PDB file of C-alpha atoms in Angstrom:
ATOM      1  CA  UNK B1398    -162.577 -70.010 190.646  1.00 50.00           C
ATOM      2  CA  UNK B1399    -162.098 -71.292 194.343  1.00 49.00           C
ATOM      3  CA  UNK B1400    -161.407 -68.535 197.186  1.00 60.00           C
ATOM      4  CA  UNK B1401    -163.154 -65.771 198.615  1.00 83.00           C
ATOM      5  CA  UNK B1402    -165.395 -65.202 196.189  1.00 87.00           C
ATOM      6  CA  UNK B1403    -168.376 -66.767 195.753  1.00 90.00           C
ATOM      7  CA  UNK B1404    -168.874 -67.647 192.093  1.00 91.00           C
ATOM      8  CA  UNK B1405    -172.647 -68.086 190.722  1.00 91.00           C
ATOM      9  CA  UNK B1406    -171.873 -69.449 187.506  1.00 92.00           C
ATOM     10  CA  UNK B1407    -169.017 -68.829 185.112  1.00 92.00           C
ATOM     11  CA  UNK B1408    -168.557 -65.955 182.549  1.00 93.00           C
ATOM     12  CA  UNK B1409    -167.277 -66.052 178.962  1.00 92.00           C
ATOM     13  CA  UNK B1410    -165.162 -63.317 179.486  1.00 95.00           C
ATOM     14  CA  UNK B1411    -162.242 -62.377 176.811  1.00 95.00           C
ATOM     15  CA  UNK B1412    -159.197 -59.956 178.548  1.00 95.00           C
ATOM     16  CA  UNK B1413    -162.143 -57.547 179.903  1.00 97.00           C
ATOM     17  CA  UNK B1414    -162.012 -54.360 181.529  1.00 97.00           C
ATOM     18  CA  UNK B1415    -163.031 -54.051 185.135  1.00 98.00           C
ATOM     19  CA  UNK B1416    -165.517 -51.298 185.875  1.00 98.00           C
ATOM     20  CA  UNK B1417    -165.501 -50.057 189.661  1.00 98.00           C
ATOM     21  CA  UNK B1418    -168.333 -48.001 191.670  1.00 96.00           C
ATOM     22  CA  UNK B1419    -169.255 -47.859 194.915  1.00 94.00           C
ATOM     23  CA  UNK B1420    -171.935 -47.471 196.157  1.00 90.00           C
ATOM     24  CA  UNK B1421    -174.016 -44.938 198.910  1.00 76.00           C
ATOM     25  CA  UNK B1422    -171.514 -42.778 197.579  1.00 76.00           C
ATOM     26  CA  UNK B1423    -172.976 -38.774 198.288  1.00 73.00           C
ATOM     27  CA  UNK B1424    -173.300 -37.981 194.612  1.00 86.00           C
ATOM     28  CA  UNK B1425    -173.404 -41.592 193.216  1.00 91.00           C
ATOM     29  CA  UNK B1426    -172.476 -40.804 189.499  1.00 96.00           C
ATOM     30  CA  UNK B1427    -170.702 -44.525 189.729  1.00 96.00           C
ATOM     31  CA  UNK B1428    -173.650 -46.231 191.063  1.00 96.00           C
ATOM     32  CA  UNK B1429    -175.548 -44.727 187.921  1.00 96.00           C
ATOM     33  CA  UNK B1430    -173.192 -45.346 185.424  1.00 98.00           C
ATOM     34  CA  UNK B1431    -172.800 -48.702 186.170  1.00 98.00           C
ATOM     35  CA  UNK B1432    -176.671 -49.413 187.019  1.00 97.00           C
ATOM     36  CA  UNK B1433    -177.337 -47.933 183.492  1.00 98.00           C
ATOM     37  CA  UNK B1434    -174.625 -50.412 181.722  1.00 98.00           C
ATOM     38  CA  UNK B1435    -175.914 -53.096 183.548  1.00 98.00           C
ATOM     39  CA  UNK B1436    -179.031 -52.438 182.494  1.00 97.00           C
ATOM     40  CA  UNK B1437    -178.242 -51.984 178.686  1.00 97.00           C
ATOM     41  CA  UNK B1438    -175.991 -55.192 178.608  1.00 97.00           C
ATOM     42  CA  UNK B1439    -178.441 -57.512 180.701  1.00 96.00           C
ATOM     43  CA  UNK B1440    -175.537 -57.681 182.964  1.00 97.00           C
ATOM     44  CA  UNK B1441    -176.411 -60.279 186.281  1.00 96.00           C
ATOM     45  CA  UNK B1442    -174.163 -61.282 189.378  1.00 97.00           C
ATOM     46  CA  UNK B1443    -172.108 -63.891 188.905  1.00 96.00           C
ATOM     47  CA  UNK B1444    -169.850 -63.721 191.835  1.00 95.00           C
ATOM     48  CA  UNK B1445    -169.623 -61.909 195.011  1.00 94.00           C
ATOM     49  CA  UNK B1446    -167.435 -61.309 198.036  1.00 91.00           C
ATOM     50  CA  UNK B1447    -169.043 -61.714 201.287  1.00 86.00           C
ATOM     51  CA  UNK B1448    -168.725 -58.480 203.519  1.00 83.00           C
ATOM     52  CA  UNK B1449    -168.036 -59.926 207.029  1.00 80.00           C
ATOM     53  CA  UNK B1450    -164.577 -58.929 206.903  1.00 82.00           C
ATOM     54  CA  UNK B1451    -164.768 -55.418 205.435  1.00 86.00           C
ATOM     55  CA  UNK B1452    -167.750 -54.054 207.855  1.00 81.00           C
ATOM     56  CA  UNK B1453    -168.863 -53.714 211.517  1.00 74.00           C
ATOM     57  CA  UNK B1454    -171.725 -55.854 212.955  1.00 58.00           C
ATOM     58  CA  UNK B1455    -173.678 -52.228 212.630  1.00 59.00           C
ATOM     59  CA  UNK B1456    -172.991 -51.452 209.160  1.00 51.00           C
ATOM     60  CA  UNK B1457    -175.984 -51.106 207.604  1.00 54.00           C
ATOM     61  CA  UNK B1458    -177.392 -47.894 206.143  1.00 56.00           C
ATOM     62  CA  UNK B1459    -181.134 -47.088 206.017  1.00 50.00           C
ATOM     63  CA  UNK B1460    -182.555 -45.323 203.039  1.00 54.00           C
ATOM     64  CA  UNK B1461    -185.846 -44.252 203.035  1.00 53.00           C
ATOM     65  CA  UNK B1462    -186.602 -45.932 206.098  1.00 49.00           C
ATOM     66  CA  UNK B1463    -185.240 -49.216 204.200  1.00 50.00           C
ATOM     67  CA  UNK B1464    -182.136 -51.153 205.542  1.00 52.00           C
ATOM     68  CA  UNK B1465    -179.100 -51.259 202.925  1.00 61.00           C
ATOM     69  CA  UNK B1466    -177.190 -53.938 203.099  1.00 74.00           C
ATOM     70  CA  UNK B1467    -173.459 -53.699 202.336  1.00 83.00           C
ATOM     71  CA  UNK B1468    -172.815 -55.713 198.783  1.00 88.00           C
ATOM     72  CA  UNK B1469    -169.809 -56.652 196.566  1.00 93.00           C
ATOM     73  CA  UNK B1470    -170.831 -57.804 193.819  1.00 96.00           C
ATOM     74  CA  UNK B1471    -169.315 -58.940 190.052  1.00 97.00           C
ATOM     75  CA  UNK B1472    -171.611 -58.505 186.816  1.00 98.00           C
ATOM     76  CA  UNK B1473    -171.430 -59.360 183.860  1.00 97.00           C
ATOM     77  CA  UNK B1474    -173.916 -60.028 180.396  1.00 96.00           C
ATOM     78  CA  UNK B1475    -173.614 -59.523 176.671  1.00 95.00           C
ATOM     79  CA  UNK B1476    -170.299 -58.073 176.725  1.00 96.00           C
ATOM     80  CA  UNK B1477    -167.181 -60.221 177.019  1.00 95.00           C
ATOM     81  CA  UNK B1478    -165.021 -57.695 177.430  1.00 96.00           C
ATOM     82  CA  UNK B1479    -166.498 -55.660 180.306  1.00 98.00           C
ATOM     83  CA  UNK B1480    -166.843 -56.559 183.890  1.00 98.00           C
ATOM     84  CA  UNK B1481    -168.952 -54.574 186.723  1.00 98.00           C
ATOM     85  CA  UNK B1482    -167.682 -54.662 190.466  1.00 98.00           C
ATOM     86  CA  UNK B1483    -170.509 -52.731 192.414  1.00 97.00           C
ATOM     87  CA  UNK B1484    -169.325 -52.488 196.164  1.00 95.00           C
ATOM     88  CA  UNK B1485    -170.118 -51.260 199.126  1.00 91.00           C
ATOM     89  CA  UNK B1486    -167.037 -49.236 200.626  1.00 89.00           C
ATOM     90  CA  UNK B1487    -165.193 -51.116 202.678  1.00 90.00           C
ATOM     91  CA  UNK B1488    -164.552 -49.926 206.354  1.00 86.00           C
ATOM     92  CA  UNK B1489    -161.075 -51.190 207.229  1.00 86.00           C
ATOM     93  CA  UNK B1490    -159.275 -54.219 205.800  1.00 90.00           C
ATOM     94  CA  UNK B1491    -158.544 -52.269 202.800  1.00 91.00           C
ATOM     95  CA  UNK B1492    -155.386 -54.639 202.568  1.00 92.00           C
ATOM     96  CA  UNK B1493    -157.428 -57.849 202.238  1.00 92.00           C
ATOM     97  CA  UNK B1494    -160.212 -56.629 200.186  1.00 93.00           C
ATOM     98  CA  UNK B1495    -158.037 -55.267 197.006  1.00 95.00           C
ATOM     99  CA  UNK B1496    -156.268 -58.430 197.836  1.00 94.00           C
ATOM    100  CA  UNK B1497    -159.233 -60.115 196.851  1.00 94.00           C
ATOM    101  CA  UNK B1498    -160.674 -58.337 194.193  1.00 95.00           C
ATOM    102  CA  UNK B1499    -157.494 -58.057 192.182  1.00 96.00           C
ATOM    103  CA  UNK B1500    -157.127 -61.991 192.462  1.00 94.00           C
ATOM    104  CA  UNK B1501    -160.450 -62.468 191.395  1.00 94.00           C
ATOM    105  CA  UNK B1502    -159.537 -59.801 188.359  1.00 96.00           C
ATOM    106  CA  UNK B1503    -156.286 -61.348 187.612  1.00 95.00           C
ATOM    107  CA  UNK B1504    -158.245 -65.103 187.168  1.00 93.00           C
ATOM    108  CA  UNK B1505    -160.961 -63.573 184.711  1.00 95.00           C
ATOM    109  CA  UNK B1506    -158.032 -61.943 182.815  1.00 96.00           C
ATOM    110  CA  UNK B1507    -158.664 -58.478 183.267  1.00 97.00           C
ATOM    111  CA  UNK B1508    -156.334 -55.873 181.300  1.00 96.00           C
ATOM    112  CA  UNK B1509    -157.399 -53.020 182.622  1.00 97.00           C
ATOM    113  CA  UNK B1510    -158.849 -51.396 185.816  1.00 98.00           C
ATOM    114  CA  UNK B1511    -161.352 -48.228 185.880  1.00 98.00           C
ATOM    115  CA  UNK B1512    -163.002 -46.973 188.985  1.00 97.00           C
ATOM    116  CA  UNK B1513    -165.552 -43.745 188.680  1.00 96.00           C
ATOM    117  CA  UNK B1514    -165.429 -41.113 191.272  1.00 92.00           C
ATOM    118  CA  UNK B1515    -167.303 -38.075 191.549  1.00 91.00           C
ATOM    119  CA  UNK B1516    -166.535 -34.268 193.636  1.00 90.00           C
ATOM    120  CA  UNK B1517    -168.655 -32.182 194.809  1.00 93.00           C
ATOM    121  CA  UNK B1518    -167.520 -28.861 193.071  1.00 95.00           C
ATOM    122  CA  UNK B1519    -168.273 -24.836 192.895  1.00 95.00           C
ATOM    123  CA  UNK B1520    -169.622 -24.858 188.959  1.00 96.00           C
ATOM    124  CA  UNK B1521    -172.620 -24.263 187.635  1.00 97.00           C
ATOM    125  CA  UNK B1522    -175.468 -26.776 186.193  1.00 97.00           C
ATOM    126  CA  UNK B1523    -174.744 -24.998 182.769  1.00 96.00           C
ATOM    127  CA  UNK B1524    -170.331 -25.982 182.543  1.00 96.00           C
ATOM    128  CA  UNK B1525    -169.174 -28.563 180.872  1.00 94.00           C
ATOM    129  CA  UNK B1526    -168.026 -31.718 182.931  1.00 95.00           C
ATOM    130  CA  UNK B1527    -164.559 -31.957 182.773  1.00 93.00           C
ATOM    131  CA  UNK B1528    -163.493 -34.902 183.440  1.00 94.00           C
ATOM    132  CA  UNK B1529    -159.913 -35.967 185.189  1.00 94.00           C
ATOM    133  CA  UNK B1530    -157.958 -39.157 185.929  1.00 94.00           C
ATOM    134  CA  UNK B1531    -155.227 -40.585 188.093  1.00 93.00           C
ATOM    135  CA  UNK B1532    -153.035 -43.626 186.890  1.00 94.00           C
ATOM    136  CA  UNK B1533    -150.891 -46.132 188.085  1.00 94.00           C
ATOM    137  CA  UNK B1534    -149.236 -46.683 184.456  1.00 94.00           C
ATOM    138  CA  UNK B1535    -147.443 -44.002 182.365  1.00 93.00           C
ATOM    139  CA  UNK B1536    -148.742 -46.517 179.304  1.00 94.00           C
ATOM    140  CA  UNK B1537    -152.323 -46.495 180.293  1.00 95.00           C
ATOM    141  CA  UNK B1538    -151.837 -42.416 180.902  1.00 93.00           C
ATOM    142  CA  UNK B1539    -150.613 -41.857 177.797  1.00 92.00           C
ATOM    143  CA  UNK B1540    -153.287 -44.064 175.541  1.00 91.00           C
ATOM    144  CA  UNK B1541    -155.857 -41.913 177.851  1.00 91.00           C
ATOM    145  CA  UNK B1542    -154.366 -38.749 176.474  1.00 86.00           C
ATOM    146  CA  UNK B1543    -156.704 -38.631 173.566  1.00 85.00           C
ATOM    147  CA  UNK B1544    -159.999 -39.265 175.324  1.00 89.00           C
ATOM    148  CA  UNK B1545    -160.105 -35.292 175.823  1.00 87.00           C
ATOM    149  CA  UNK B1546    -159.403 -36.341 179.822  1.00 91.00           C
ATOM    150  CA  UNK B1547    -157.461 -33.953 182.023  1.00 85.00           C
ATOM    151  CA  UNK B1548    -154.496 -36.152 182.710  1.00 76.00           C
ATOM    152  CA  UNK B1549    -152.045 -33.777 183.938  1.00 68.00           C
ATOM    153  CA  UNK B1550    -154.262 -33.285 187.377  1.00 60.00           C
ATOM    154  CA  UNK B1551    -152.099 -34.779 190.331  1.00 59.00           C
ATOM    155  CA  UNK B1552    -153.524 -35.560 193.723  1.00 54.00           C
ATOM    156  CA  UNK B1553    -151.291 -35.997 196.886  1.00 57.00           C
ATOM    157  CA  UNK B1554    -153.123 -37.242 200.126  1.00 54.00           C
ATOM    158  CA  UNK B1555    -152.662 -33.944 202.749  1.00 55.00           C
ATOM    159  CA  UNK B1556    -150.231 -34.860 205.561  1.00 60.00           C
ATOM    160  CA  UNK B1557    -151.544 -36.829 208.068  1.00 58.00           C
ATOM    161  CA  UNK B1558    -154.775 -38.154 206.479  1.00 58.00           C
ATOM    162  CA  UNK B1559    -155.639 -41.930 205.286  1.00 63.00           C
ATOM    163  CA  UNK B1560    -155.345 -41.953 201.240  1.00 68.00           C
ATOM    164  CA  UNK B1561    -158.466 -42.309 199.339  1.00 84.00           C
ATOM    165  CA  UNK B1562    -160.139 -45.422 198.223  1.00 90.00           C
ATOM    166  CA  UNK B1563    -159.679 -45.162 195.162  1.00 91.00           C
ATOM    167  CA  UNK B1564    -155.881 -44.207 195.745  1.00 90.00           C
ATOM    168  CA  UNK B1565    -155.629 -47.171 197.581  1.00 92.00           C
ATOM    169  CA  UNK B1566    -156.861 -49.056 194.696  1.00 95.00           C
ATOM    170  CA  UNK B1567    -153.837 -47.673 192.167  1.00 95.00           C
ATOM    171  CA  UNK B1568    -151.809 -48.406 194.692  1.00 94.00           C
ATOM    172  CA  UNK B1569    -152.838 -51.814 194.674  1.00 96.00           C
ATOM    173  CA  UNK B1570    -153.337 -52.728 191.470  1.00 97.00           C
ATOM    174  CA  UNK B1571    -149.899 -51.589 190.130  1.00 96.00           C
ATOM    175  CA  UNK B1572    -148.300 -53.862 192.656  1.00 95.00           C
ATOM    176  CA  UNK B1573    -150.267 -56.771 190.818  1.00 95.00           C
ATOM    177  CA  UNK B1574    -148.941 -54.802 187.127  1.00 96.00           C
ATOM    178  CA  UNK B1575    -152.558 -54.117 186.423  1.00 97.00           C
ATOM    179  CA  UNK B1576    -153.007 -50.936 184.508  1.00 97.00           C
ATOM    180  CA  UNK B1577    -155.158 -48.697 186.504  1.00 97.00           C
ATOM    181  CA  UNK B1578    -157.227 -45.185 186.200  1.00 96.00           C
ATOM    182  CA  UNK B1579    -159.210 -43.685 188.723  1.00 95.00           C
ATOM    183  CA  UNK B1580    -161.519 -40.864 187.093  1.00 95.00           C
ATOM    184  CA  UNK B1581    -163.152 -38.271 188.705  1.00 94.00           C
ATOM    185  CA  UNK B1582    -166.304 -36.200 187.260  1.00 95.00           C
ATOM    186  CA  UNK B1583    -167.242 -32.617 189.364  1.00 95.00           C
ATOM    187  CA  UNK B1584    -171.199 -32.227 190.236  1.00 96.00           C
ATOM    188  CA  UNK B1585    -172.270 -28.686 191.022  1.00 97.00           C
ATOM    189  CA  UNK B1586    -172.962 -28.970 194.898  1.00 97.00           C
ATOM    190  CA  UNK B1587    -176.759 -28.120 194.813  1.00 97.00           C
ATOM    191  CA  UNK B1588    -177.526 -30.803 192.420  1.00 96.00           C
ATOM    192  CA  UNK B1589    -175.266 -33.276 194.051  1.00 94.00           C
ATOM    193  CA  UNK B1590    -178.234 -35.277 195.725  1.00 91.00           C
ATOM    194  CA  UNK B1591    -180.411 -35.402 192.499  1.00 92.00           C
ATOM    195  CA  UNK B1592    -178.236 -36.895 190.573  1.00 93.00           C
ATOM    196  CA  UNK B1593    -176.206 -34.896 187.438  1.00 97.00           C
ATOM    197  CA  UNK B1594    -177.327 -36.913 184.523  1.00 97.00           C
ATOM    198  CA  UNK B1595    -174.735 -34.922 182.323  1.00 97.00           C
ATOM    199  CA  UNK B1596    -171.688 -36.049 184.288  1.00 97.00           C
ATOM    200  CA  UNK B1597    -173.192 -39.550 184.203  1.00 97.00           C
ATOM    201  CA  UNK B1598    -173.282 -39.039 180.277  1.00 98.00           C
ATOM    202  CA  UNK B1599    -169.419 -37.470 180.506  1.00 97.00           C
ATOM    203  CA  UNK B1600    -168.663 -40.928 182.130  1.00 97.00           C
ATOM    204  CA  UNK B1601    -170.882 -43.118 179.694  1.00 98.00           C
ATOM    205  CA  UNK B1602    -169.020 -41.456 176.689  1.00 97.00           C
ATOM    206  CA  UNK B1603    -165.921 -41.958 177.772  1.00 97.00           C
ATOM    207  CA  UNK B1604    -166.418 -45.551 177.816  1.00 97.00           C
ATOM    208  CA  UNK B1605    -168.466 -46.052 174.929  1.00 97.00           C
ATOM    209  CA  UNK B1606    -165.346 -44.790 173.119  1.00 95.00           C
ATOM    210  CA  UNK B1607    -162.818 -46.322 174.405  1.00 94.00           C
ATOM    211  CA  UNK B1608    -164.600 -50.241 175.005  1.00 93.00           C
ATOM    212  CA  UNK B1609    -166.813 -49.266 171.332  1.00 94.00           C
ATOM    213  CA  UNK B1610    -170.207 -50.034 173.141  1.00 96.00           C
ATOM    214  CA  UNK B1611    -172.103 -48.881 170.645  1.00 95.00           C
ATOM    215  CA  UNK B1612    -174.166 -47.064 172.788  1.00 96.00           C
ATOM    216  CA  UNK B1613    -176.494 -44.283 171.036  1.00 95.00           C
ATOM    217  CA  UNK B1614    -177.462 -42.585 174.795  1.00 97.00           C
ATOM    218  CA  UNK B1615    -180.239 -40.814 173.479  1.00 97.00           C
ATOM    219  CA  UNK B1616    -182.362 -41.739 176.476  1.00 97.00           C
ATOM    220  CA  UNK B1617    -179.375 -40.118 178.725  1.00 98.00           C
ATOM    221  CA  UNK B1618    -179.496 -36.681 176.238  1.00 97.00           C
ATOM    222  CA  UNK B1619    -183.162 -36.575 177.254  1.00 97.00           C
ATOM    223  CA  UNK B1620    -182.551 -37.215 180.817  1.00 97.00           C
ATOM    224  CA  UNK B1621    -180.057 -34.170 180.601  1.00 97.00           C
ATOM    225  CA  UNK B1622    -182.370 -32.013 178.554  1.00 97.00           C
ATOM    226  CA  UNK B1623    -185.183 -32.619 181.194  1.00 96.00           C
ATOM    227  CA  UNK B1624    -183.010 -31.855 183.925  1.00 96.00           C
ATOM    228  CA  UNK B1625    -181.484 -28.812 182.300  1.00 96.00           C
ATOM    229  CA  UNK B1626    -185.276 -27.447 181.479  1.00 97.00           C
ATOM    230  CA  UNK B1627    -186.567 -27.870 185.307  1.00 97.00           C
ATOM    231  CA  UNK B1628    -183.436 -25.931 186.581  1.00 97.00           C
ATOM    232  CA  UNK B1629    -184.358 -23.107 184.276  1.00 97.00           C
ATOM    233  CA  UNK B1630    -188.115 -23.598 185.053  1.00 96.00           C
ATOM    234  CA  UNK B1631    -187.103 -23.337 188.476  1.00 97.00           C
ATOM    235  CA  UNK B1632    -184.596 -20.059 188.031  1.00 97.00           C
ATOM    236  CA  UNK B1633    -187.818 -18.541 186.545  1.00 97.00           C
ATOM    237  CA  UNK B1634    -190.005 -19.004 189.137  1.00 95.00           C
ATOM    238  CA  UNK B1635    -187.459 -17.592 191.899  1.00 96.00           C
ATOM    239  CA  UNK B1636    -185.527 -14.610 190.949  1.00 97.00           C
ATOM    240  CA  UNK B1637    -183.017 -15.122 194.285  1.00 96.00           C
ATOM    241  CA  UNK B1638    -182.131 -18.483 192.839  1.00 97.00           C
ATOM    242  CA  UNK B1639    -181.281 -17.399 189.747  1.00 97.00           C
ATOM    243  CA  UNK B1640    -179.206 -14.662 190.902  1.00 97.00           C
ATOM    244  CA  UNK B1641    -177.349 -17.294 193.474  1.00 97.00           C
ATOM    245  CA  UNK B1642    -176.760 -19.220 190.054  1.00 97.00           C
ATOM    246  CA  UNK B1643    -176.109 -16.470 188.148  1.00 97.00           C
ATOM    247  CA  UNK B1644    -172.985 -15.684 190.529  1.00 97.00           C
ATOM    248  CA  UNK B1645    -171.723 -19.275 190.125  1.00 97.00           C
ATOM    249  CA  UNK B1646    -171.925 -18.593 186.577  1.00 97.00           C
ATOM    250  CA  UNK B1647    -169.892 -15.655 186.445  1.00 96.00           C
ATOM    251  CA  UNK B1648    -167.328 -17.100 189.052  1.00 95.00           C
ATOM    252  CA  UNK B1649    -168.586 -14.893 192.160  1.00 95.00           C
ATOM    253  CA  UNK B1650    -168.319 -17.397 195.758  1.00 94.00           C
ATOM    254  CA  UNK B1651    -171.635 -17.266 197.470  1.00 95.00           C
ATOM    255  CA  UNK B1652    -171.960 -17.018 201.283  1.00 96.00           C
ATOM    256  CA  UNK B1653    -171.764 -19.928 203.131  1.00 95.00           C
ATOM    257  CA  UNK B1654    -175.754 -19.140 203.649  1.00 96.00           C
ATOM    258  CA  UNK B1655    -176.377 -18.515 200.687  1.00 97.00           C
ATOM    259  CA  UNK B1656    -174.569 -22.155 199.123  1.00 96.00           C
ATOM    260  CA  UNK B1657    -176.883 -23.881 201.779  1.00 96.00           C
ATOM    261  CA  UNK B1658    -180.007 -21.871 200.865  1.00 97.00           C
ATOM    262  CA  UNK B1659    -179.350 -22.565 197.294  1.00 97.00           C
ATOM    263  CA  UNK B1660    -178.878 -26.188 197.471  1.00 96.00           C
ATOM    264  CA  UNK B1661    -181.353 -26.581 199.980  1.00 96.00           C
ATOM    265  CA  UNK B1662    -184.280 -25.251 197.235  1.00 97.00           C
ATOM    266  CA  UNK B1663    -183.171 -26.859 194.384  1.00 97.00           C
ATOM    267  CA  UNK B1664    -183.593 -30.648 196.100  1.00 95.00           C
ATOM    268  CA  UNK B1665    -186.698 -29.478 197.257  1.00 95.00           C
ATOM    269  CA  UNK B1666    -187.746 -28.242 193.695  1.00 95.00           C
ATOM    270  CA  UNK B1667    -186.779 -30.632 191.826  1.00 95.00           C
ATOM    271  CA  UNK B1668    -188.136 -33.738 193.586  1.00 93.00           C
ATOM    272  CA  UNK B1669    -191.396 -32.271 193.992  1.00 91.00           C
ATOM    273  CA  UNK B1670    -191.554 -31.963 189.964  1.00 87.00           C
ATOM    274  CA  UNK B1671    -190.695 -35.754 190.210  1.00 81.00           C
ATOM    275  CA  UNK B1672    -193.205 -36.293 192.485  1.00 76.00           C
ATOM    276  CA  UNK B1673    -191.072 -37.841 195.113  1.00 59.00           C
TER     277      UNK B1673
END
């Protein structure tokens, strides 16, 4: 494939799906998800868009005291049905770079579009992740209907303010008749930074059902188990935590202090049981 993107070798792909994440996202559930597929498939980059055009001479992020360079990048591995685009988000040209990821999916075939979001929300550790989607086709909506997805959950850009990313990417898409669902997975605010593990399992589900991965996900069970066990550990050991949680559990707001002071403990909890 000639153009913008720079190919590394050639895939034997068969009408695949198109997995989106992007990444230094707040919560990151996409950057998991996908890390974890790539992982299980052997998935490896074989293309990738240069990011000249979509960032500023001083976009780069540092992470640890690391510098993180923007990326877009295309995997894929075992799977011929199942594409990965793993992308930094673009600052402006929003125009040109759908432009050129939706050329790059219409050569490679792909029949379907799905790009993972995540909110921070007001829930507890303990709810069930419910998770919600936006289309561009009534078709695609429809087929999604059974996938236990709330469907009916409509999202209009406030007055005045640039549409989402991932709005822009419906957008997009069904103006190249590419059917097209952006889905969106809550994270209880003071686990936001950790990482949920059981939204990233809502989202790896969800998949494995509807590309039949054949995916058993024990190892993600245990990494919600383990998560679920240090939270209580932790509710234990601090009895103003657990009545901060308690409150979320029951569906009382906190104070703005006490969200902060909440949050604030648990990151500092629960990466000192990692050892980080």
């Amino acid at each position: 494939m000639n153009g913008p993107v720079k190919v590394r070798r050639q895939p034997e792909l068969n009408r695949p799906i198109l997995i989106v994440s992007w990444l230094m996202d707040v919560v990151g559930v996409g950057e998991r998800v996908t890390a974890y597929l790539n992982r299980k498939f052997n998935n490896d980059v074989f293309g990738e868009i240069e990011p000249d055009d979509y960032f500023p001479l001083e976009g780069v992020t540092l992470d640890n005291d690391v510098i993180q360079f923007p990326e877009i990048k295309l995997y894929s591995g075992s799977r011929d049905d199942l594409i990965i685009l793993r992308a930094t988000s673009p600052r402006f040209e929003w125009y040109r770079f759908f432009e050129t990821v939706l050329m790059a999916a219409a050569d490679y075939g792909v029949r379907e579009i799905y790009a993972i979001g995540s909110m921070i929300s007001i829930i507890p550790h303990t709810a069930p992740r419910e998770m919600m989607a936006n289309f561009n086709s009534v078709e695609l909506k429809e087929t999604i209907n059974s996938y236990n997805i709330a469907t009916s959950w409509n999202y209009e850009t406030p007055p005045g303010q640039r549409p989402t990313l991932n709005s822009y990417l419906l957008w997009a898409a069904g103006r190249k008749k590419i059917p097209t669902a952006t889905l969106w997975i809550p994270v209880p605010f003071y686990i936001a930074t950790s990482g949920d593990p059981r939204a990233e399992l809502r989202v790896l589900e969800f998949f494995n059902r509807r590309l039949n991965l054949r995916l058993d996900l024990e190892d993600m069970d245990q990494e919600v188990y383990h998560q679920n066990k240090d939270l209580e550990e932790i509710r234990a050991e601090s009895n103003e935590i657990d009545s901060y949680i308690r409150k979320i559990e029951t569906g009382e707001a906190l104070a703005s202090e006490e969200n902060q002071q909440l949050a604030g403990y648990i990151e500092r909890a629960l990466a000192k049981r990692r050892g980080h």
